[in-house]
Coordinates of C-alpha atoms in Angstrom, one line a residue:
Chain A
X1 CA 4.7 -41.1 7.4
X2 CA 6.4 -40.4 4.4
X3 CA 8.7 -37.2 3.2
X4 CA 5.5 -35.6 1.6
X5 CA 3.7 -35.9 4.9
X6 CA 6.4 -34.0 6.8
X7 CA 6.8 -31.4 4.0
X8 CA 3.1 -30.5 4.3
X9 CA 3.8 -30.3 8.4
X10 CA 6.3 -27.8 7.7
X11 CA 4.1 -25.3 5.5
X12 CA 1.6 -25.7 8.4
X13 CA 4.0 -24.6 10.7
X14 CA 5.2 -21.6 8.5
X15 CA 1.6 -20.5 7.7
X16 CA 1.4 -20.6 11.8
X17 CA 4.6 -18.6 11.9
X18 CA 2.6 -16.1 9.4
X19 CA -0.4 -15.8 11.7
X20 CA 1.8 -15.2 15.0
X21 CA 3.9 -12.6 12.5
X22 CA 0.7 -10.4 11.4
X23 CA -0.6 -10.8 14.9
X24 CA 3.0 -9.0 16.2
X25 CA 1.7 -6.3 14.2
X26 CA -0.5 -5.2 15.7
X27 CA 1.2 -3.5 18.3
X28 CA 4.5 -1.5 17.5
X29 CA 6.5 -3.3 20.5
X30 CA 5.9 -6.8 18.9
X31 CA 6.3 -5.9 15.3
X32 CA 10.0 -6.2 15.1
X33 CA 10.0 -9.6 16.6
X34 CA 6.5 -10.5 14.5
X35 CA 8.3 -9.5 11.2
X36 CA 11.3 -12.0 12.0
X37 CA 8.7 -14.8 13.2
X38 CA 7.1 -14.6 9.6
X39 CA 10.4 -14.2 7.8
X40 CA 11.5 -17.7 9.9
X41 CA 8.5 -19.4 8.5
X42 CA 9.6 -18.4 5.1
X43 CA 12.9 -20.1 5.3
X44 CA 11.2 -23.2 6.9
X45 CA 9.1 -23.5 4.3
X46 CA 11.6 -22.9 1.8
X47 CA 14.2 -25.5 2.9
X48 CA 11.7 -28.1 3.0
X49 CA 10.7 -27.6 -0.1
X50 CA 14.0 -27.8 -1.3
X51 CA 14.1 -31.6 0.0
X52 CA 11.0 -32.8 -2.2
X53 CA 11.8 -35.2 -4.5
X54 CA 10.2 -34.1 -7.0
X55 CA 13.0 -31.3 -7.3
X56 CA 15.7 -32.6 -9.3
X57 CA 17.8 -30.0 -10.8
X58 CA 18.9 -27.0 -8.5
X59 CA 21.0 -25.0 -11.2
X60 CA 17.8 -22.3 -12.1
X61 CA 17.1 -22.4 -8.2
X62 CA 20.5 -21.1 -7.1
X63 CA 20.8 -18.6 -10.1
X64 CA 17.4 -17.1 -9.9
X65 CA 17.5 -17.0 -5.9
X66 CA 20.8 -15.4 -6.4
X67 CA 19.3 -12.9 -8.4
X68 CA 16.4 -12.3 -6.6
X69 CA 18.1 -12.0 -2.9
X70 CA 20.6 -9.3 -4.8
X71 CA 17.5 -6.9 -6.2
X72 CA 15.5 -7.6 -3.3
X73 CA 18.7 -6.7 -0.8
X74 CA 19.4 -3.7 -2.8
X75 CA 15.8 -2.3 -3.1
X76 CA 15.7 -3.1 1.1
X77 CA 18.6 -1.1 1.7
X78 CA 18.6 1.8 -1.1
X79 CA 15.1 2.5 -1.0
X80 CA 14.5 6.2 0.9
X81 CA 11.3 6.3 3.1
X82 CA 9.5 8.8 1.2
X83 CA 9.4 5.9 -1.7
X84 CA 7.9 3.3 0.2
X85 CA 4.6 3.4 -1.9
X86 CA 6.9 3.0 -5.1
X87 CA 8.5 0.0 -3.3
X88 CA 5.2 -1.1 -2.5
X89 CA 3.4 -1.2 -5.5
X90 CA 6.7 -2.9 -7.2
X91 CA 6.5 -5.3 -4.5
X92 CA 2.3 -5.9 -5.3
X93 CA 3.7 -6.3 -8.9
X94 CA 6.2 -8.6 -8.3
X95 CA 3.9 -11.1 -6.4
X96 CA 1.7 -10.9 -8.6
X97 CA 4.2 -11.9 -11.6
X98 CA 5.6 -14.8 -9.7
X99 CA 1.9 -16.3 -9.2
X100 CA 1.2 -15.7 -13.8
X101 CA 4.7 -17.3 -14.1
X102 CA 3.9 -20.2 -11.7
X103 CA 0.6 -20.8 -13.4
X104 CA 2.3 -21.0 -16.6
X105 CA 5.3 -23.4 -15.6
X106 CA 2.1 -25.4 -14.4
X107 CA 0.4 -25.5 -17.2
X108 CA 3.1 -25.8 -19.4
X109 CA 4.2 -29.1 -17.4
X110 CA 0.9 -30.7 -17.8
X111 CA 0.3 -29.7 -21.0
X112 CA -1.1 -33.0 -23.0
X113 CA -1.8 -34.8 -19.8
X114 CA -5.3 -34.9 -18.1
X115 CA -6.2 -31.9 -16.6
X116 CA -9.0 -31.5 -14.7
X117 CA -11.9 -28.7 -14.7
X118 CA -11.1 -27.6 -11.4
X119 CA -7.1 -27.1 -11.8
X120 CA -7.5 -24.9 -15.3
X121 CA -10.1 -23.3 -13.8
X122 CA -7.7 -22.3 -11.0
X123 CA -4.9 -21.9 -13.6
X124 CA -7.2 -19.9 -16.0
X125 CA -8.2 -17.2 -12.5
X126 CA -4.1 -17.3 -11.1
X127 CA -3.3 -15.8 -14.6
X128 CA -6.0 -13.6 -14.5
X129 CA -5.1 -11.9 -11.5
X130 CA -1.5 -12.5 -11.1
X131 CA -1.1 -11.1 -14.8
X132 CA -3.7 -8.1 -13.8
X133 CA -2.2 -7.2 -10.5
X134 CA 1.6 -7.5 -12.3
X135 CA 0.8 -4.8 -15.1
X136 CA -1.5 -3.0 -12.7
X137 CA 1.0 -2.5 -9.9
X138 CA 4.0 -1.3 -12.6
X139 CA 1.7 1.7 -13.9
X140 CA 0.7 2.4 -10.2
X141 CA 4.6 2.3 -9.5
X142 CA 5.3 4.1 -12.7
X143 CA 2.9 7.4 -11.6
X144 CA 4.6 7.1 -8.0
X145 CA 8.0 7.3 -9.3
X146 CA 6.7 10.0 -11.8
X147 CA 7.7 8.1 -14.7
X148 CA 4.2 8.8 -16.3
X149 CA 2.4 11.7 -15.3
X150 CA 0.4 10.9 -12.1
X151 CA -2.8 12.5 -13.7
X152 CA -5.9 10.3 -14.5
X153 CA -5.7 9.1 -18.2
X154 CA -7.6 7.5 -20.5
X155 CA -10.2 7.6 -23.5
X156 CA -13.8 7.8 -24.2
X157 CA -15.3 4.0 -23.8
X158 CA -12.5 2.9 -21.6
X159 CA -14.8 1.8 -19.0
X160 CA -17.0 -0.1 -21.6
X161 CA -13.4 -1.6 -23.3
X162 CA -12.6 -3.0 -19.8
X163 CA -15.6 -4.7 -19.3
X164 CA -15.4 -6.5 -22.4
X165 CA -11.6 -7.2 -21.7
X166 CA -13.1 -9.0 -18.5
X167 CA -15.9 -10.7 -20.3
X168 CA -12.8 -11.9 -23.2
X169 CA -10.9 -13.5 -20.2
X170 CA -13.8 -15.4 -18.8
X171 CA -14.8 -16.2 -21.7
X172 CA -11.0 -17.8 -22.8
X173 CA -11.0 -19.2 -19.0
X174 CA -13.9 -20.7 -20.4
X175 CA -12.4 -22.0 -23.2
X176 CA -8.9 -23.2 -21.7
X177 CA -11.1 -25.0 -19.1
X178 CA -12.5 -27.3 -22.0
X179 CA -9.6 -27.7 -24.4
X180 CA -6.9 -27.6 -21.6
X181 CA -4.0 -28.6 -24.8
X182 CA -4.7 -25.5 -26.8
X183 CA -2.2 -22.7 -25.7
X184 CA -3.2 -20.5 -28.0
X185 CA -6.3 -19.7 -25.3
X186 CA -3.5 -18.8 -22.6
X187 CA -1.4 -17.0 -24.3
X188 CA -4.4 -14.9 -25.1
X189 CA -5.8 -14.8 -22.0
X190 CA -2.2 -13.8 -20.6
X191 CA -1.9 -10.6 -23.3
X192 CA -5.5 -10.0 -22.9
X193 CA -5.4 -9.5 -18.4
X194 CA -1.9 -7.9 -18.9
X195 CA -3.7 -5.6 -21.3
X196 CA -6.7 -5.0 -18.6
X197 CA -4.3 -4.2 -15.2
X198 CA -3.0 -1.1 -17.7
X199 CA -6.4 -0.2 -18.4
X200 CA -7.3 -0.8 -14.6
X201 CA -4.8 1.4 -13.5
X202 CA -4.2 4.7 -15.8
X203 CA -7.6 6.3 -15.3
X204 CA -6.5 7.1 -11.6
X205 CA -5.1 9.7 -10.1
X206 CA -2.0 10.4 -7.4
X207 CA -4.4 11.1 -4.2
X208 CA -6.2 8.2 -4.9
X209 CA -3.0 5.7 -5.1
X210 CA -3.3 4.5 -1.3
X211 CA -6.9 3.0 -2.3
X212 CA -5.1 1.4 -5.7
X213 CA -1.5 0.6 -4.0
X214 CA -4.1 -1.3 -1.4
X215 CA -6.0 -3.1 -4.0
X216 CA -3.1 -4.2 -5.6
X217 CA -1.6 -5.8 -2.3
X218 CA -5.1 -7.4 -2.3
X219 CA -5.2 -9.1 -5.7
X220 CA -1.6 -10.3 -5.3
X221 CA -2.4 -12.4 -2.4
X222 CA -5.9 -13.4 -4.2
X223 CA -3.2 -14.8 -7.5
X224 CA -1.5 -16.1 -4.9
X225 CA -4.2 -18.5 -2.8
X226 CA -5.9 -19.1 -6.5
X227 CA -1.8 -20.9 -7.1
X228 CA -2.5 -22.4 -4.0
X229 CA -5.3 -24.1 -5.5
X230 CA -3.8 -24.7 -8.2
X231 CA -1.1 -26.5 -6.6
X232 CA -2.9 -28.3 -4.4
X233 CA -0.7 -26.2 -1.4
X234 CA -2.3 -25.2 1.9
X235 CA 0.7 -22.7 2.7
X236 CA -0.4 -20.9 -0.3
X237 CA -3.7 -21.4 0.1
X238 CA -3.9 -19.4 3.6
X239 CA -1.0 -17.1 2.8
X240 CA -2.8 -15.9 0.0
X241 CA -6.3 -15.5 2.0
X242 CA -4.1 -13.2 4.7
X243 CA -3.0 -11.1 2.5
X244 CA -6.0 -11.2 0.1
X245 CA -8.1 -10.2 3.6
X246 CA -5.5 -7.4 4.7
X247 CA -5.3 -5.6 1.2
X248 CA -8.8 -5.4 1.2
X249 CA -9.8 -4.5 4.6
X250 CA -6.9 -1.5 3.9
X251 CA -8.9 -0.6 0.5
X252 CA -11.8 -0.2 2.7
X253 CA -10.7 2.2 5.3
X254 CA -9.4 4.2 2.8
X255 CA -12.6 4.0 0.6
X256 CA -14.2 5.3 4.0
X257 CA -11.3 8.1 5.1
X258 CA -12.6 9.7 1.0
X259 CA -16.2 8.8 1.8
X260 CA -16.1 7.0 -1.6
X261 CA -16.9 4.1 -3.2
X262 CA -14.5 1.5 -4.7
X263 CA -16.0 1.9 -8.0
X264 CA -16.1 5.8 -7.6
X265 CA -12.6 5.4 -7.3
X266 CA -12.0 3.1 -9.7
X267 CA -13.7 4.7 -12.5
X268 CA -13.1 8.4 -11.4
X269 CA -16.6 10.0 -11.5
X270 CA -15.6 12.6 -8.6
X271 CA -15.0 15.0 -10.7
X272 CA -18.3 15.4 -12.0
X273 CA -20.2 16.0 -8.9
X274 CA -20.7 19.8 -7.7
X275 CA -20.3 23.0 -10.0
X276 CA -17.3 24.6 -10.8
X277 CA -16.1 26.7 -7.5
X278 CA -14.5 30.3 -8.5
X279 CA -11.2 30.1 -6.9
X280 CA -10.8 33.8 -6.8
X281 CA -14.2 34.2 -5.1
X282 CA -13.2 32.3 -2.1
X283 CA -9.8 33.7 -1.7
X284 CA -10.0 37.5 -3.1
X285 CA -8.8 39.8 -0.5
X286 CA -9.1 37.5 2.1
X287 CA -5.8 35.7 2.6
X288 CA -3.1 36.9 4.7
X289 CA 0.2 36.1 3.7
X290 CA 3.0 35.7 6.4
X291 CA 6.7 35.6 7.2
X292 CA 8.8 32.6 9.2
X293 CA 9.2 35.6 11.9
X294 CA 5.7 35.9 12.2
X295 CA 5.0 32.4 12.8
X296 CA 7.7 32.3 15.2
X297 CA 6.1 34.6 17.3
X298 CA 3.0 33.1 17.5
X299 CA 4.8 29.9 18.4
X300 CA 6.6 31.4 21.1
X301 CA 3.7 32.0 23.3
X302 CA 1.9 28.6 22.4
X303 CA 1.1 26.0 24.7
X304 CA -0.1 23.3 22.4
X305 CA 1.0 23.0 18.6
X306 CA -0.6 20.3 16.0
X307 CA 1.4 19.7 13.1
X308 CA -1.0 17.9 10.2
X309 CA 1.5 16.8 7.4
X310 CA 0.3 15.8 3.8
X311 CA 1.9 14.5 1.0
X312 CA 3.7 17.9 0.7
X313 CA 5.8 16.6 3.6
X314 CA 6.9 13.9 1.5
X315 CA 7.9 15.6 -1.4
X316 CA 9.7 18.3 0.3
X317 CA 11.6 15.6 2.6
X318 CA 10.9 18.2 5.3
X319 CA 10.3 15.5 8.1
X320 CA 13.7 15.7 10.0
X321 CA 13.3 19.5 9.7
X322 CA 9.6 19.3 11.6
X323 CA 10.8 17.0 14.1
X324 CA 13.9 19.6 14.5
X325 CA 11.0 22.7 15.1
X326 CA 9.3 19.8 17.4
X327 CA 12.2 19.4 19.5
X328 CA 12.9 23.5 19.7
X329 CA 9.1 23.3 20.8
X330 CA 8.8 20.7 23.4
X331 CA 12.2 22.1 24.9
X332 CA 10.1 25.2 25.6
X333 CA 7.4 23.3 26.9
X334 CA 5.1 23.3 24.3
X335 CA 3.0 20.7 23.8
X336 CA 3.6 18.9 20.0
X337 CA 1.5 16.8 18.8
X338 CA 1.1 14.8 14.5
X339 CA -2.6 14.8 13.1
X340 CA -2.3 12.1 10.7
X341 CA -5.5 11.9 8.0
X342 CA -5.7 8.1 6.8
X343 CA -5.3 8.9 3.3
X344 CA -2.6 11.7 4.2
X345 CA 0.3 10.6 1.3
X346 CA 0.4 8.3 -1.4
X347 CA -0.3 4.7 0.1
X348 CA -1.5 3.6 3.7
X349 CA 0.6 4.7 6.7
X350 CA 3.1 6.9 4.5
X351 CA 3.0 9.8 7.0
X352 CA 3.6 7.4 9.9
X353 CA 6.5 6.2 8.1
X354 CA 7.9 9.4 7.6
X355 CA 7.8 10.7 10.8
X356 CA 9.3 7.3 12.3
X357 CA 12.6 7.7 10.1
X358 CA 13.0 11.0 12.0
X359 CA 12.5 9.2 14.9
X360 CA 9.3 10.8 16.2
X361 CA 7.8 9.1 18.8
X362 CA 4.6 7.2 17.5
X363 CA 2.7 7.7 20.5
X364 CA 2.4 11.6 19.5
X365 CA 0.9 10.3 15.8
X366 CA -2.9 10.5 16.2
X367 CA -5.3 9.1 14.0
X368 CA -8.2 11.3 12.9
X369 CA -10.9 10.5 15.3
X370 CA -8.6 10.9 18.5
X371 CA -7.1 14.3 17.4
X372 CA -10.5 16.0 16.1
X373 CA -11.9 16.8 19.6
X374 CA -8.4 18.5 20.7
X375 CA -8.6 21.3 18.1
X376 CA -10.4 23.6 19.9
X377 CA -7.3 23.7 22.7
X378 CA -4.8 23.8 19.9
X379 CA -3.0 27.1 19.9
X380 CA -1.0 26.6 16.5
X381 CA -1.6 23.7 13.9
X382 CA 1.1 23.8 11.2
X383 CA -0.4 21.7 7.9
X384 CA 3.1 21.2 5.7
X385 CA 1.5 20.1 2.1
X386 CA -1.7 19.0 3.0
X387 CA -4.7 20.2 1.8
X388 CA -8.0 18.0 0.6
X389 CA -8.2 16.3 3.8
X390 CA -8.2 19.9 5.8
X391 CA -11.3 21.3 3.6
X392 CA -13.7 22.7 5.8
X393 CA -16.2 22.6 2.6
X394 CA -16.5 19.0 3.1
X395 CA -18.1 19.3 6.4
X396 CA -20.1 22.3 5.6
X397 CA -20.9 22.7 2.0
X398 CA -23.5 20.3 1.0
X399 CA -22.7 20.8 -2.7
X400 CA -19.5 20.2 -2.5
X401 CA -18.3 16.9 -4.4
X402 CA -16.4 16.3 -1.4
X403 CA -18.8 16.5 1.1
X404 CA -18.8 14.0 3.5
X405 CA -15.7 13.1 3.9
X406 CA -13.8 13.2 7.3
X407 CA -11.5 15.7 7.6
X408 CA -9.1 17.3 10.1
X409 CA -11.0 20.0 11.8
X410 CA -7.6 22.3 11.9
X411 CA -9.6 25.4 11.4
X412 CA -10.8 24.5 15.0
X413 CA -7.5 25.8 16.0
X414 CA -7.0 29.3 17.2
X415 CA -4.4 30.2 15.0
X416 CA -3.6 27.6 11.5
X417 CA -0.5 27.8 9.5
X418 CA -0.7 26.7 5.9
X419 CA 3.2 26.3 4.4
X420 CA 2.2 25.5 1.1
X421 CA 4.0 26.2 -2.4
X422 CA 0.9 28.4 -3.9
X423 CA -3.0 28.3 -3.5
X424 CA -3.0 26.2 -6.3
X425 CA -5.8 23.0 -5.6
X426 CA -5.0 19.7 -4.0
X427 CA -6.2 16.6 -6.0
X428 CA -10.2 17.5 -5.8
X429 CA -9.1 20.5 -7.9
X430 CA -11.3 22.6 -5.2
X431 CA -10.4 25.8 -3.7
X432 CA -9.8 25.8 -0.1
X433 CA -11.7 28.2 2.2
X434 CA -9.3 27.4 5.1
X435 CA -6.7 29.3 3.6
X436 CA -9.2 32.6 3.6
X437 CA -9.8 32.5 7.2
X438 CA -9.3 34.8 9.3
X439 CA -7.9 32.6 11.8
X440 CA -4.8 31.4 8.9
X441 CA -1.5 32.5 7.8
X442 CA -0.2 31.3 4.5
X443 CA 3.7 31.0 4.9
X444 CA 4.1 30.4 1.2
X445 CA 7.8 28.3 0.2
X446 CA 9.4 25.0 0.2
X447 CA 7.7 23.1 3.0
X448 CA 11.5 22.1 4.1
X449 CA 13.4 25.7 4.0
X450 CA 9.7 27.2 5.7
X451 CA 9.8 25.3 8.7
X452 CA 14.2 25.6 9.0
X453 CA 13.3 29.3 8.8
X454 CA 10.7 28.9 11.6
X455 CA 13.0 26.5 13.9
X456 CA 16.0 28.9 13.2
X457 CA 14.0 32.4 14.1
X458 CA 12.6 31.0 17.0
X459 CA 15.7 30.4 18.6
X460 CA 16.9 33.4 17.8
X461 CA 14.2 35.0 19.4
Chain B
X1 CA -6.7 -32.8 -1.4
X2 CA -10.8 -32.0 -2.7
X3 CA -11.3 -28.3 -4.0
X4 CA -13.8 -28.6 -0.6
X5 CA -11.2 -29.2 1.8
X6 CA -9.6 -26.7 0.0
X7 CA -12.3 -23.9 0.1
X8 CA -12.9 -24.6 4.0
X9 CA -8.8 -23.7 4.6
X10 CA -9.5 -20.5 2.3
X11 CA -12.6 -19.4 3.7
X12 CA -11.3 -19.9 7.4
X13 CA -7.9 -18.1 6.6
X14 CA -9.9 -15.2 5.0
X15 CA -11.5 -15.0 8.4
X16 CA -9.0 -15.1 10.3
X17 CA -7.2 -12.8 8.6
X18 CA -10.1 -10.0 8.8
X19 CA -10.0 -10.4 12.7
X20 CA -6.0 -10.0 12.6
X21 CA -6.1 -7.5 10.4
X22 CA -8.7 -4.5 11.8
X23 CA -6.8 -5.2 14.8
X24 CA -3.4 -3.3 13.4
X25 CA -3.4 0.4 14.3
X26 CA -3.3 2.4 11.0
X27 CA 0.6 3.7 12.7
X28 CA 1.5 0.3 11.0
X29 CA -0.3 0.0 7.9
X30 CA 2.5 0.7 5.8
X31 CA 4.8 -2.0 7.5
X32 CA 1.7 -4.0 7.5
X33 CA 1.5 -3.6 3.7
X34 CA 5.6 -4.7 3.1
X35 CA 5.2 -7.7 5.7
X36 CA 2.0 -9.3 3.6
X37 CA 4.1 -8.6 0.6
X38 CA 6.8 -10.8 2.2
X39 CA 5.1 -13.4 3.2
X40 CA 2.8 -13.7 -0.2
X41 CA 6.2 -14.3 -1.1
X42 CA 5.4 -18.0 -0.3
X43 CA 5.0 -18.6 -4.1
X44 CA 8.3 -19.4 -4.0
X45 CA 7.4 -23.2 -3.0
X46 CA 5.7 -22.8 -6.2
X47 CA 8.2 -21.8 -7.8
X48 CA 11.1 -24.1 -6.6
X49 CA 9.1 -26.9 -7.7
X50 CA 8.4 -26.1 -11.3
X51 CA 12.1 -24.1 -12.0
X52 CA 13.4 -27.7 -10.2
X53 CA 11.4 -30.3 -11.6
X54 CA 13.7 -30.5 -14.5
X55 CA 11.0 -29.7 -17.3
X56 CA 12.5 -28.1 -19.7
X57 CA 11.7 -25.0 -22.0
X58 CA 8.6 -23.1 -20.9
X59 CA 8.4 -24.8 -17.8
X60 CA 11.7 -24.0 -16.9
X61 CA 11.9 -20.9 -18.2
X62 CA 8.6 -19.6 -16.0
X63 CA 9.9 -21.6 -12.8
X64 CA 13.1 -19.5 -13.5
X65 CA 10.8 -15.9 -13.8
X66 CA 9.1 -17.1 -10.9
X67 CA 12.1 -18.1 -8.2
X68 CA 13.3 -14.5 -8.6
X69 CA 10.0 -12.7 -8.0
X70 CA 9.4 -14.7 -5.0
X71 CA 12.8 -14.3 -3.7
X72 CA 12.8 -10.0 -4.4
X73 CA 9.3 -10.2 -2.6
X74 CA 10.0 -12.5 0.4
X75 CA 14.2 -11.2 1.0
X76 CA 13.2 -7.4 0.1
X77 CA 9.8 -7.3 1.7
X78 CA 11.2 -8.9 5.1
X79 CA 14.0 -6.7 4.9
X80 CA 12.3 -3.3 4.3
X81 CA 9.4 -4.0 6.6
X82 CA 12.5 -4.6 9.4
X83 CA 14.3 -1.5 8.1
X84 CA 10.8 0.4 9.0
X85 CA 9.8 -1.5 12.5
X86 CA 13.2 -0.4 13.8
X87 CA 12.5 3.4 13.2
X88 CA 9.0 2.9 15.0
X89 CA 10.1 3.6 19.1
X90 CA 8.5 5.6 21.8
X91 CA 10.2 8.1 23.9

């Protein structure tokens, strides 16, 4: 058995490590240990690697990995938890980069020599993706970090440009395929899918990042099996197909917690369903405005209190101050429980996340379909910034353009409290009747200083 | 290795990692989301070779590029997603 022999070995023993690592995540006691099994496969594979003989200069290895371990350190360490989706996305974006930059050193290597159909063709589809997921993923992280405004944007015929940016890159996959020494076909392919992940990406909105930010995460891992392939490398191969698999079963259950398509969300036709709902109609006269005192009181005599956080929560960094109320809660025996809407925040599991860094237990985060039922017996829920996914018009109102989609029955509840900035609309730009019920008390402020202002009054009293 | 070999270990892992995968409670879809970013950080084989293989121009250049990508996404993805795990506890 020679050195190439072993080195394969290796990669299938850190693609095994990989497995056992996901598989630790599935259940929060294993995780910690499941993350370091994966990151052990990593090195593994990495070392080896380092011993094949085809590798005969190490200067560009050490500098880059120097480079490399220092951002990737820093953005580890520095990076606050209500950023993660940023971090995320970047993340997507840089795996997706190194797969464009790896098809290109390959291509560039063989350039002149014979090159099969099979290798370009997987050359031609690693730059596609990579190079779609790597511009993609930086205008996903630039709406996140509110470099650009997270609003949809775009132009009439962007839909139709983007298809015939698609059929331009099969079409130059095409080509590249049958004159493998003309670059000229993958530099244009290159500009041409960089071009198409901006396109991809600007037409959608901030609600609907955790269905993009999961996309992305899905197309990075796709760029990366189609290097596999490429390369002739298992590890890649199945890497690539785990994470490919994961991003996309994550794209679906957030499809589902909107009740929308992927191409409803891709292309943005929400909107247009429904008529135009007169905001003042639903909430003339009807909503009562309230003080922290107020809510204080009511909390005092509860038994049971759900607290349904949103994105809100996130922007007002008002999760150490909720787990603070929580704490003044359960210490007078109230029962405090987190109803957490899958698409509550900007990417998959943000709220989770959130409520974890102020060391909230996660056995009192419930998912949708366990905490739906316990409504009814809920003396106070508290939604902090979240709105959309608490629209009763989306259970009731067939003409709404979001009916359908699962929501947290809060209303259920015998008393709701909405700390919100204004009425103003959540994402679906739709009036919420919630707020107009007689049942709710708008305690309008800061989602942080509302909820000190609770904590501190109900001590008092 | 023949693109059919290949395609078997592709399908297969695409399988397997549907069954791993619906199996993660939605408390750890964020972690899950930084750990696959990690480990997709296994370009970096890809990238050792070409930024090591002595090539030259482009292909240096891109091998370059592509070691630090990798490396951010494998060192800062493992990190993060271990930064997070250790917040997750029960009471």
């Amino acid at each position: 058995m020679d050195t190439s022999h072993l080195i394969d070995l290796g990669y299938l023993f850190a693609a095994i490590l990989f497995v056992l690592g996901i598989k630790g995540l599935t259940k929060p006691r294993t995780a910690v240990r499941g993350n370091k099994l994966a990151a052990a496969g990593m090195l593994i594979a990495v070392v080896l690697t380092l011993l094949h003989k085809g590798i005969i200069s190490y200067k560009l290895i050490i500098l880059g990995g120097i480079i490399g371990a220092t951002i990737g350190v820093t953005l580890a360490k520095r990076i606050e938890m209500t950023a993660m989706p940023q971090l995320v996305a970047a993340l997507n974006g840089f795996g997706g980069g190194s797969s464009v930059a790896i098809a290109a050193a390959e291509y560039f290597t063989g350039i002149g020599a014979l090159q099969t159909t099979i290798t370009m063709t997987a050359l031609g589809i690693t730059t596609m993706v990579g190079a779609v997921t790597l511009t993609g993923s930086f205008v996903a992280f630039a709406k996140l970090q509110e470099l650009i405004d997270g609003k949809p944007m775009g132009f009439p015929g962007m839909r139709q440009a983007n298809v015939v940016l698609v059929a331009l890159a099969f079409i130059l996959i095409f080509l590249l395929v049958k004159n493998p020494e003309a670059s000229g076909y993958f530099w244009l392919l290159l500009l041409i899918t960089a071009a198409l992940g901006v396109l991809l990406v600007m037409p959608i909105g901030g609600a609907d990042m955790p269905v993009v930010i999961a996309l992305l995460n899905s197309y990075s891992g796709v760029a990366a099996a189609s290097a596999g392939f490429l390369m002739d490398n298992n590890a890649l191969i199945i890497t690539g197909a785990l994470v490919g698999a994961s991003g996309l079963i994550l794209t679906q259950i957030m499809c589902k917690a909107m009740n929308r398509s992927l191409t409803n969300v891709l292309f943005g036709v929400m909107a247009e369903g429904g008529e135009a709902i007169d905001q003042d109609e639903v909430y003339a006269g009807k909503v009562k405005s309230s003080s922290a005192d107020e809510v204080a009181m009511i909390l005092e005599t509860a038994q049971r209190v759900v607290v349904v956080p949103g994105f809100g929560l996130a922007m007002a960094q008002a999760q150490h101050a909720v787990r603070d109320l929580a704490d003044t809660l359960e210490a007078n025996g109230v029962e405090v429980e987190y109803a957490i809407h899958p698409v509550a925040g900007r990417m998959p599991g943000h709220m989770n996340v959130l409520l974890a860094e102020a060391e909230v237990s996660y056995d009192k985060l419930k998912d949708m379909d366990e905490i739906n039922p316990t409504f009814e017996q809920t003396d106070v829920a508290i939604v902090i910034g979240a709105n959309d996914v608490t629209n009763p018009m989306a259970r009731e109102d067939k003409g709404s353009p979001i009916y359908g989609m699962p929501i947290l029955n809060v209303d259920k509840a015998r008393t709701v409290v909405v700390v919100k900035r204004s009425l103003s609309p959540g994402f679906a730009g739709l009036p919420n009747p919630l707020f107009a019920m007689d049942n709710t008390l708008m305690l309008f402020g800061d989602g942080k200083q509302a909820i000190i202002d609770i904590n501190a009054s109900l001590k008092e009293g | 290795m023949d693109i059919i070999a290949q395609l078997t270990v592709f399908v297969l892992a695409v399988f397997l990692g549907v069954e791993l995968i619906t199996k993660v409670p939605p408390t750890l879809h964020t972690p899950l989301m930084s750990g696959t970013n990690a480990i997709s950080g296994i370009t970096i084989v890809g990238a050792l070779m070409a930024a090591g293989s002595g090539g030259g121009g482009l292909v240096s250049f891109f091998g370059f590029i592509a070691v630090i990508l990798a490396t951010i996404n494998a060192v800062g993805g493992f990190m993060v997603t271990n930064r997070m795990l250790a917040m997750f506890k029960r009471k």
